[in-house]
Amino acid sequence: MARPNEEVEALLQEYADLVAITGGDAFKARAYEKAARAIGGHPVDVATLDAKGLQEIPNVGKSIAEKVVEFLRTGRVSAVEEVRASIPAGVRELLTIPTLGPKKAMALYEELRVSSVAELLDAVHDRRLRDLKGFGPKTEENILHGITLMQKAGGGRVLLSAAMDVAEQVVGELSRITGCDRCAYAGSLRRMRDTVGDIDVLVAAGRSEPFMKALEGLPYTAEVIASGEKKTSVRTTQGLQVDLRVLPPESWGAGRLYFTGSKAHNIRLREMAIRHGFKLSEYGLFHAKSGRKAVSETEEEIYAKLGLPWIPPTLREDRGEIAAALKGELPEVVEEKDIRGDLHTHTDLTDGVSTLEQMVSAAAERGYAYYAITDHAPNLYMQRMTDQKILAQRERVRALDGKHRKMRLLHGTELNIGPEGDLDWPDDFLAGFDLCVASVHSHFNQSREELTRRLVRACENPYVSVIGHPTTRQIGKRPGIDADFDAVFEACARTGTALEVNSHPQRLDLCDEDILRAKRYGVKFAVNTDAHSVTHLPYMRYGVGTAQRGWLTKDDVINTWPLQRLKRFLRPPGRSR
């Protein structure tokens, strides 16, 4: 379930948006945004802090701390309720549309009296938006795309991380019940899809009743949708459906295989089973003629009976995995234990909320061999970076190098790729960094040609080692940019520039399908967290899951390599220090 920190973060971000809508002080809105991000990334549960303790969190002053205490005590904040009441409900509904900001939402209401998504669609189709200042054909296109994203997200799908939090709590609770032989989640969550519609939980046990009752009685179960001997479905307080199935212990493997999916992968397996004279179901693999069970207890033995090696769940999407398995060409996909370091992270020097020392210590606790600090460069103006600040940080990094469990530190930066493909610092300054990540942070609506040229030019800079969150997408909030990514992938392969698989659950960028395309060009990848807090470092699991879905191996991922090999990639012959 959502941490209190995340609930407070959402509330403060909403308040910042409401202040912006009402034309309030821009500095006040920005202050609440900063506080929201700081609390969301704070490692300590804010529900355990008083007002004084809250004020020790960066960017949290007395007024914000008092609002947080009020929310944690009562579940509401009077100041937020007042501003909500002053804004038409329709405008708040419009704010749920990705790509539509507070000012445009208010303009639509004030100028056209648009107060619902349906009315906005009518206005777009009637071309009435084009008479408004700041609106035009491109705005209409973005709004339509945003509505499509919202409708897709509205199908009950949630971010992978949110589903994982719920699933792991449910599995933990049910695993403690007497009689539980095994318990695990399945479905698209086990396949590490970027969003999840509902959660499938499986239990192997002789009796189902104790588990069904336990699920219905969990404190975060809000509604029992259906209750039965073999399956119970509930809805959590966060609106997520959980389906529990209890299987005979001897059918565990078959049940887990069946309910993991995907549907297309299962169809392929059933077709193979028929050709081998079997029938495959959630209860086992059976001889077609006699009906006698062949195997059922483990996935491995079922695959083996069909002449296949075990196929990792993240590959089970009917993308050629069965053909590859038959030929002995199934990739040995990268695993989280293979990751030797994180190459894209931030501190409170820019927009992170944890100090350099805290981030380094947390990375060392994860057992990394190396770790990179890559705070934002100056062209992202809100971060107020300067040459002096970054050089002073470098000295601190050098002083900490090797002090935490002998973990080696790399001093880098995340550069902003400007509208023309230009970067924040000249080459002679970039030469002083151990690595440079370059990312697009603005001007998302340039033409396809401009965006492509911009990314390719960044790849061609001799000091850029990694392109960060390449498509810039934010799942359910912002679509990826419209660039010719095949041309970008070709440029990365040609210049020896890695593409990031950003592990933040809201990004997972590149996505699995883009990874598959880029891999065909011979591109290398970096699976990074883009962590802005010590609490973000565990996001690595989601990036690795996405990398697996893209069929990546250890050799494809530069931060699985030993440090010396990594350094040769980051600073190949011809790149001077």
XYZ file of C-alpha atoms in Angstrom:
577
model
C 0.000 0.000 0.000
C 1.066 3.608 -0.447
C 3.529 4.873 2.174
C 2.353 7.875 4.217
C 5.217 9.753 2.546
C 3.706 9.097 -0.882
C 0.228 10.149 0.249
C 1.606 13.403 1.635
C 3.644 13.930 -1.525
C 0.489 13.589 -3.655
C -1.428 16.019 -1.438
C 1.279 18.698 -1.507
C 1.709 18.342 -5.262
C -2.049 18.772 -5.684
C -1.928 21.898 -3.528
C 0.901 23.274 -5.676
C -1.231 22.672 -8.783
C -4.243 24.325 -7.173
C -2.178 27.383 -6.250
C -1.008 27.598 -9.875
C -4.568 27.282 -11.209
C -5.848 30.090 -9.048
C -3.058 32.406 -10.131
C -1.378 32.272 -6.747
C 2.225 33.053 -5.955
C 4.458 31.055 -8.306
C 7.118 30.845 -5.588
C 4.564 29.337 -3.204
C 3.576 26.712 -5.773
C 7.237 25.908 -6.351
C 7.849 25.638 -2.599
C 5.100 23.057 -2.239
C 6.417 21.110 -5.227
C 9.871 20.986 -3.622
C 8.418 19.930 -0.281
C 6.319 17.232 -1.979
C 9.372 15.764 -3.665
C 11.450 15.960 -0.471
C 8.834 14.153 1.611
C 8.213 11.542 -1.065
C 11.900 10.689 -1.108
C 12.490 10.910 2.640
C 13.630 7.529 4.004
C 11.837 7.900 7.369
C 8.065 7.333 7.616
C 6.659 10.853 8.081
C 3.784 9.426 10.142
C 6.356 8.903 12.926
C 7.475 12.564 12.934
C 6.085 15.581 14.722
C 6.110 19.103 13.286
C 9.642 19.706 14.532
C 10.897 16.470 12.973
C 9.172 17.304 9.694
C 10.951 20.654 9.534
C 14.280 18.836 9.504
C 13.369 17.509 6.032
C 14.834 19.781 3.327
C 12.351 22.333 1.897
C 9.769 21.675 4.651
C 9.053 24.827 6.643
C 6.758 25.449 9.590
C 3.590 26.093 7.550
C 4.037 22.981 5.400
C 4.901 20.861 8.441
C 1.685 21.962 10.158
C -0.349 20.964 7.103
C 1.330 17.561 7.028
C 0.570 16.988 10.712
C -3.048 17.999 10.103
C -3.327 15.567 7.187
C -1.779 12.671 9.116
C -4.082 13.345 12.073
C -7.380 13.976 10.247
C -6.938 12.768 6.677
C -7.593 16.253 5.315
C -6.071 19.753 5.213
C -8.440 22.694 5.576
C -6.330 24.979 3.358
C -6.394 22.425 0.558
C -10.152 21.887 0.978
C -10.745 25.646 0.697
C -8.795 25.947 -2.551
C -10.473 22.836 -3.958
C -13.875 24.371 -3.225
C -12.917 27.548 -5.070
C -12.144 25.697 -8.294
C -14.876 24.112 -10.411
C -14.820 20.315 -10.254
C -14.613 20.242 -14.034
C -11.318 22.097 -14.022
C -9.912 19.578 -11.559
C -11.088 16.820 -13.902
C -9.272 18.473 -16.806
C -6.078 18.477 -14.741
C -6.056 14.683 -14.843
C -5.281 14.878 -18.572
C -1.566 14.425 -19.240
C -0.074 17.277 -21.301
C -2.710 19.795 -20.076
C -1.316 22.144 -17.458
C -3.141 24.207 -14.785
C -3.173 27.484 -16.737
C -4.614 25.956 -19.897
C -7.229 24.036 -17.884
C -8.394 27.269 -16.251
C -8.374 29.113 -19.599
C -10.589 26.446 -21.144
C -13.094 26.844 -18.338
C -13.090 30.632 -18.247
C -13.139 31.203 -22.013
C -15.180 28.243 -23.288
C -16.869 26.985 -20.079
C -15.348 23.569 -20.742
C -15.661 21.572 -17.524
C -15.352 17.923 -18.514
C -13.284 15.676 -20.736
C -16.298 15.058 -22.971
C -16.850 18.807 -23.432
C -13.150 19.261 -24.178
C -13.306 16.582 -26.890
C -16.264 18.391 -28.461
C -14.388 21.699 -28.351
C -11.323 20.144 -30.003
C -13.379 18.526 -32.756
C -15.224 21.823 -33.350
C -11.843 23.611 -33.522
C -12.945 26.128 -30.905
C -9.617 25.981 -29.072
C -7.827 27.699 -31.936
C -9.409 31.049 -31.026
C -7.758 30.997 -27.605
C -4.410 32.640 -26.955
C -1.676 30.054 -26.595
C -3.713 27.298 -28.241
C -3.442 25.933 -31.756
C -3.408 22.771 -33.893
C -0.382 21.375 -32.044
C -2.094 21.985 -28.693
C -5.172 20.149 -29.954
C -3.006 17.222 -31.013
C -1.315 17.090 -27.606
C -4.627 17.253 -25.774
C -6.097 14.410 -27.818
C -3.007 12.325 -27.133
C -3.248 13.172 -23.428
C -6.890 12.101 -23.305
C -5.944 8.811 -24.970
C -3.238 8.252 -22.349
C -5.651 9.076 -19.549
C -8.293 6.702 -20.888
C -5.755 3.905 -21.164
C -4.580 4.541 -17.628
C -8.189 4.739 -16.520
C -8.661 1.095 -17.389
C -7.619 0.291 -13.835
C -3.926 -0.121 -14.654
C -1.374 1.087 -12.133
C 2.390 1.500 -12.170
C 4.450 -1.648 -11.740
C 5.841 -0.426 -8.411
C 2.398 0.267 -6.927
C 1.202 -3.210 -7.879
C 4.393 -4.765 -6.510
C 3.949 -3.053 -3.142
C 0.445 -4.510 -2.777
C 1.388 -7.966 -4.087
C 4.352 -8.368 -1.770
C 2.264 -7.370 1.243
C -0.472 -9.844 0.333
C 2.026 -12.636 -0.313
C 3.743 -11.872 2.990
C 0.477 -12.032 4.924
C -0.793 -15.236 3.303
C 2.571 -16.997 3.555
C 2.327 -16.866 7.354
C -0.930 -18.817 7.486
C -0.681 -22.398 8.714
C -1.058 -24.834 5.850
C 0.543 -22.603 3.223
C 2.868 -24.733 1.136
C 3.824 -21.939 -1.295
C 2.601 -18.444 -2.132
C 3.593 -16.085 -4.964
C 2.237 -13.477 -7.353
C 1.760 -14.238 -11.039
C 0.240 -12.498 -14.079
C 1.621 -9.421 -15.789
C 3.274 -8.396 -12.512
C 5.514 -11.457 -12.611
C 6.258 -10.653 -16.252
C 7.240 -7.127 -15.105
C 4.911 -5.233 -17.430
C 5.266 -1.475 -16.977
C 1.636 -1.228 -15.800
C -0.581 -3.815 -14.143
C -4.359 -4.191 -14.397
C -4.916 -6.503 -11.441
C -2.852 -8.741 -9.200
C -2.906 -12.520 -9.379
C -1.826 -14.251 -6.177
C -1.465 -18.019 -5.975
C -1.351 -20.242 -2.899
C -0.539 -23.950 -2.811
C -2.432 -25.535 0.081
C -4.728 -28.409 0.964
C -7.523 -26.129 2.211
C -8.545 -22.822 0.656
C -10.890 -21.340 3.272
C -8.270 -19.884 5.667
C -6.600 -17.996 2.832
C -9.814 -16.648 1.336
C -10.950 -15.354 4.727
C -7.543 -13.866 5.427
C -7.560 -11.919 2.136
C -11.074 -10.621 2.821
C -10.018 -9.512 6.308
C -6.836 -7.627 5.437
C -6.910 -4.014 6.692
C -6.436 -2.647 3.175
C -9.250 -4.740 1.647
C -12.038 -2.274 0.890
C -14.489 -4.530 -0.944
C -15.027 -8.243 -1.583
C -15.923 -8.562 -5.256
C -16.374 -12.335 -5.323
C -15.777 -15.085 -2.797
C -15.488 -18.777 -3.567
C -13.677 -21.979 -2.783
C -11.169 -21.730 -5.642
C -11.021 -17.975 -6.249
C -11.655 -14.832 -4.243
C -11.396 -11.298 -5.642
C -11.136 -8.145 -3.554
C -10.577 -4.464 -4.203
C -8.021 -2.646 -2.059
C -8.380 0.780 -0.529
C -6.261 2.033 -3.450
C -8.773 0.607 -5.957
C -6.606 -2.284 -7.148
C -8.179 -5.705 -7.696
C -6.476 -8.739 -6.172
C -7.462 -12.223 -7.373
C -6.485 -15.119 -5.104
C -6.481 -18.709 -6.306
C -5.679 -21.702 -4.107
C -4.157 -24.671 -5.918
C -3.394 -28.241 -4.841
C 0.337 -28.351 -3.978
C 0.936 -30.956 -6.682
C -0.399 -28.511 -9.330
C 1.772 -25.571 -8.301
C 4.004 -25.480 -11.373
C 1.166 -25.825 -13.863
C -0.927 -23.220 -12.073
C 1.900 -20.720 -11.851
C 2.720 -21.231 -15.531
C -0.906 -20.795 -16.572
C -1.655 -17.720 -14.467
C 1.629 -15.985 -15.287
C 0.795 -15.898 -18.987
C 0.971 -14.190 -21.329
C -2.111 -15.538 -23.060
C -0.246 -15.700 -26.384
C 2.665 -17.594 -24.802
C 0.267 -20.067 -23.198
C -1.455 -20.693 -26.525
C 1.908 -21.571 -28.060
C 2.616 -23.994 -25.219
C -0.800 -25.656 -25.549
C -0.213 -26.074 -29.284
C 3.130 -27.736 -28.542
C 1.504 -29.948 -25.930
C -1.054 -31.189 -28.474
C 1.720 -31.988 -30.959
C 3.455 -34.028 -28.248
C 0.263 -35.903 -27.370
C -0.518 -33.937 -24.194
C -3.123 -31.544 -22.847
C -1.943 -28.585 -20.777
C -4.100 -26.834 -18.158
C -3.641 -24.985 -14.886
C -3.676 -28.361 -13.114
C -0.929 -30.072 -15.076
C 0.316 -31.626 -18.274
C -1.780 -34.704 -19.061
C -1.501 -37.535 -21.592
C -4.222 -36.807 -24.168
C -5.343 -40.414 -24.614
C -5.285 -41.775 -21.076
C -5.857 -38.545 -19.177
C -3.022 -39.562 -16.848
C -0.978 -36.726 -15.389
C 2.532 -36.493 -16.779
C 3.972 -33.585 -14.742
C 2.597 -30.595 -12.849
C 4.634 -29.660 -9.789
C 7.217 -27.312 -11.327
C 7.364 -25.081 -14.380
C 10.764 -26.498 -15.272
C 9.485 -30.069 -15.644
C 6.541 -28.940 -17.786
C 8.804 -27.022 -20.158
C 11.180 -30.007 -20.242
C 8.381 -32.403 -21.220
C 7.639 -30.094 -24.140
C 11.300 -30.133 -25.200
C 12.058 -26.636 -23.918
C 14.333 -25.083 -21.316
C 12.645 -23.029 -18.614
C 11.742 -19.629 -20.070
C 12.001 -16.600 -17.734
C 8.594 -14.972 -17.099
C 9.778 -11.630 -18.487
C 10.260 -13.264 -21.911
C 6.848 -14.932 -22.094
C 5.220 -12.543 -24.572
C 5.219 -14.643 -27.783
C 8.018 -12.538 -29.276
C 9.969 -15.492 -30.581
C 11.037 -16.870 -27.217
C 9.793 -20.396 -27.957
C 11.532 -20.538 -31.339
C 14.732 -19.256 -29.714
C 14.431 -21.841 -26.949
C 14.018 -24.662 -29.488
C 17.183 -23.518 -31.271
C 19.150 -23.158 -28.053
C 19.353 -19.398 -28.608
C 17.365 -18.157 -25.619
C 19.303 -15.284 -24.024
C 20.650 -15.579 -20.498
C 18.980 -12.358 -19.412
C 20.590 -9.889 -17.068
C 19.622 -10.178 -13.398
C 19.677 -7.628 -10.600
C 22.579 -9.437 -8.921
C 24.627 -8.753 -12.085
C 24.418 -4.975 -11.640
C 27.746 -3.657 -10.310
C 26.769 -0.010 -10.020
C 24.305 2.787 -10.734
C 25.409 5.380 -13.301
C 22.695 8.042 -13.024
C 21.816 9.491 -9.607
C 21.263 12.887 -8.000
C 21.887 14.599 -4.664
C 20.515 17.651 -2.897
C 23.046 19.779 -4.766
C 20.352 19.972 -7.455
C 16.885 18.417 -7.267
C 17.666 15.372 -5.123
C 16.562 15.202 -1.501
C 19.422 13.156 -0.006
C 22.963 14.345 0.582
C 25.997 13.077 -1.293
C 27.126 11.157 1.786
C 23.694 9.561 2.252
C 23.471 8.472 -1.390
C 26.991 7.026 -1.390
C 26.404 5.152 1.859
C 23.100 3.697 0.618
C 24.702 2.608 -2.656
C 27.505 0.880 -0.754
C 24.930 -0.959 1.358
C 23.585 -2.417 -1.877
C 26.971 -4.007 -2.490
C 27.878 -1.972 -5.570
C 31.456 -2.049 -6.844
C 31.118 1.469 -8.248
C 28.638 4.316 -8.188
C 28.181 7.547 -10.140
C 26.890 10.908 -8.988
C 25.416 12.827 -11.936
C 23.770 16.021 -10.749
C 22.123 18.351 -13.253
C 24.157 20.809 -15.308
C 23.442 24.582 -15.467
C 21.122 24.793 -18.475
C 18.342 23.281 -16.375
C 18.098 26.715 -14.826
C 15.863 25.873 -11.876
C 18.687 23.772 -10.398
C 21.070 26.760 -10.158
C 24.173 24.709 -10.946
C 27.470 26.558 -11.441
C 31.007 25.569 -12.426
C 32.160 26.249 -8.891
C 29.469 24.043 -7.320
C 30.164 21.057 -9.536
C 33.935 21.332 -9.054
C 33.503 21.567 -5.282
C 31.333 18.447 -5.421
C 34.053 16.676 -7.389
C 36.499 17.282 -4.561
C 34.027 15.804 -2.070
C 33.488 12.792 -4.336
C 37.221 12.209 -4.660
C 37.576 12.382 -0.874
C 34.848 9.725 -0.424
C 36.161 7.431 -3.159
C 36.842 3.967 -1.751
C 35.808 4.927 1.803
C 32.531 2.942 1.765
C 33.246 -0.794 1.464
C 35.917 0.049 -1.130
C 33.205 1.144 -3.574
C 34.713 3.311 -6.305
C 33.009 6.611 -7.088
C 32.594 8.249 -10.481
C 31.911 11.949 -10.747
C 29.567 12.734 -13.587
C 26.779 15.045 -14.614
C 23.414 14.874 -16.332
C 23.629 17.328 -19.196
C 20.620 18.978 -20.765
C 20.343 18.412 -24.525
C 19.344 21.841 -25.812
C 16.971 22.554 -28.721
C 19.854 22.391 -31.214
C 21.565 19.421 -29.581
C 23.900 21.727 -27.674
C 25.123 20.837 -24.173
C 25.622 22.830 -20.982
C 29.403 22.976 -20.862
C 32.161 23.174 -23.514
C 34.193 20.076 -24.322
C 37.230 21.145 -22.316
C 35.062 21.304 -19.180
C 33.257 18.028 -19.989
C 36.648 16.325 -20.253
C 36.982 16.567 -16.467
C 34.011 14.285 -15.752
C 34.242 10.510 -15.433
C 31.015 10.209 -17.400
C 28.314 12.407 -18.896
C 24.664 11.414 -19.169
C 22.787 13.649 -21.633
C 19.006 13.955 -21.568
C 16.166 15.907 -23.151
C 14.320 17.944 -20.515
C 12.446 20.548 -22.562
C 11.140 21.557 -26.013
C 9.311 18.243 -26.360
C 7.110 19.547 -29.159
C 9.797 20.182 -31.751
C 9.336 18.562 -35.139
C 10.360 14.951 -35.681
C 13.353 16.083 -37.725
C 14.487 18.593 -35.082
C 14.173 16.110 -32.221
C 16.050 13.439 -34.155
C 18.855 15.808 -35.122
C 19.039 17.016 -31.524
C 19.526 13.501 -30.094
C 21.940 12.421 -32.813
C 24.090 15.496 -32.243
C 24.271 14.678 -28.521
C 25.352 11.114 -29.362
C 28.114 12.521 -31.539
C 29.625 14.581 -28.734
C 32.777 12.686 -27.722
C 32.112 13.202 -24.003
C 28.528 11.898 -23.876
C 28.549 8.302 -22.668
C 24.836 7.692 -22.016
C 21.572 9.130 -23.343
C 19.281 9.372 -20.315
C 15.562 8.455 -20.398
C 15.721 8.609 -24.212
C 12.037 9.066 -25.119
C 11.277 11.287 -22.061
C 7.976 9.455 -21.505
C 6.238 9.482 -18.138
C 3.759 6.612 -17.976
C 0.175 7.853 -17.906
C 1.330 11.476 -17.799
C 3.456 12.362 -20.790
C 3.976 10.603 -24.117
C 7.419 10.008 -25.508
C 8.828 12.528 -27.958
C 8.257 12.013 -31.678
C 11.784 11.334 -32.951
C 13.113 8.867 -35.499
C 14.534 6.498 -32.916
C 15.879 4.089 -35.498
C 18.174 6.925 -36.593
C 19.055 7.560 -32.937
C 19.775 3.864 -32.328
C 22.016 3.791 -35.403
C 23.875 6.866 -34.119
C 24.367 5.300 -30.684
C 25.796 2.136 -32.235
C 28.075 4.179 -34.500
C 29.385 6.495 -31.778
C 29.550 3.982 -28.922
C 26.951 5.813 -26.830
C 24.844 3.754 -24.435
C 21.082 4.137 -24.114
C 19.597 4.274 -20.658
C 16.949 1.958 -19.318
C 15.652 4.341 -16.666
C 14.365 2.294 -13.726
C 12.027 4.870 -12.233
C 8.585 3.186 -12.313
C 7.043 6.269 -13.886
C 9.554 6.194 -16.752
C 10.895 2.693 -17.558
C 12.457 4.407 -20.528
C 13.532 2.847 -22.832
C 10.544 0.511 -22.810
C 10.925 -3.155 -23.698
C 9.877 -2.789 -27.348
C 12.349 0.050 -27.944
C 15.095 -1.982 -26.272
C 14.438 -4.878 -28.636
C 14.730 -2.521 -31.630
C 17.868 -0.805 -30.359
C 19.553 -4.114 -29.539
C 19.330 -5.112 -33.213
C 21.600 -2.149 -34.031
C 24.250 -3.378 -31.598
C 23.616 -0.635 -29.020
C 24.844 -1.010 -25.421
C 22.650 -0.039 -22.483
C 22.919 1.323 -18.935
C 20.249 0.290 -16.430
C 20.084 3.220 -13.980
C 17.686 4.438 -11.299
C 17.914 8.223 -11.847
C 17.573 8.201 -8.051
C 16.808 11.503 -6.351
C 16.685 9.897 -2.897
C 18.086 6.876 -1.103
C 14.568 5.394 -1.320
C 14.825 5.363 -5.123
C 17.916 3.143 -5.349
C 15.834 -0.076 -5.022
C 14.008 0.912 -8.225
C 16.844 -0.921 -9.986
C 14.695 -4.087 -9.903
C 12.167 -2.480 -12.261
C 14.804 -1.388 -14.745
C 16.316 -4.875 -14.733
C 12.862 -6.376 -15.309
C 12.371 -4.055 -18.277
C 15.837 -4.947 -19.596
C 14.921 -8.622 -19.372
C 11.744 -7.965 -21.347
C 14.040 -6.436 -23.970
C 16.146 -9.633 -24.045
C 19.257 -7.933 -22.660
C 22.194 -9.970 -21.355
C 25.033 -8.947 -19.068
C 27.196 -8.165 -22.086
C 24.572 -5.682 -23.334
C 24.507 -3.716 -20.051
C 27.592 -1.623 -19.333
C 27.004 -1.364 -15.570
C 27.348 -5.115 -15.177
C 30.931 -4.859 -16.445
C 34.062 -4.726 -14.272
C 35.178 -1.171 -13.563
C 38.153 -1.184 -15.921
C 36.068 -2.380 -18.854
C 33.424 0.223 -17.993
C 36.048 2.978 -17.884
C 37.320 1.986 -21.322
C 33.775 2.345 -22.636
C 33.252 5.695 -20.916
C 36.596 7.038 -22.119
C 37.579 5.184 -25.311
C 40.741 6.026 -27.307
C 40.448 9.504 -28.753
C 38.545 10.971 -25.822
C 40.977 13.021 -23.774
C 40.554 13.638 -20.063
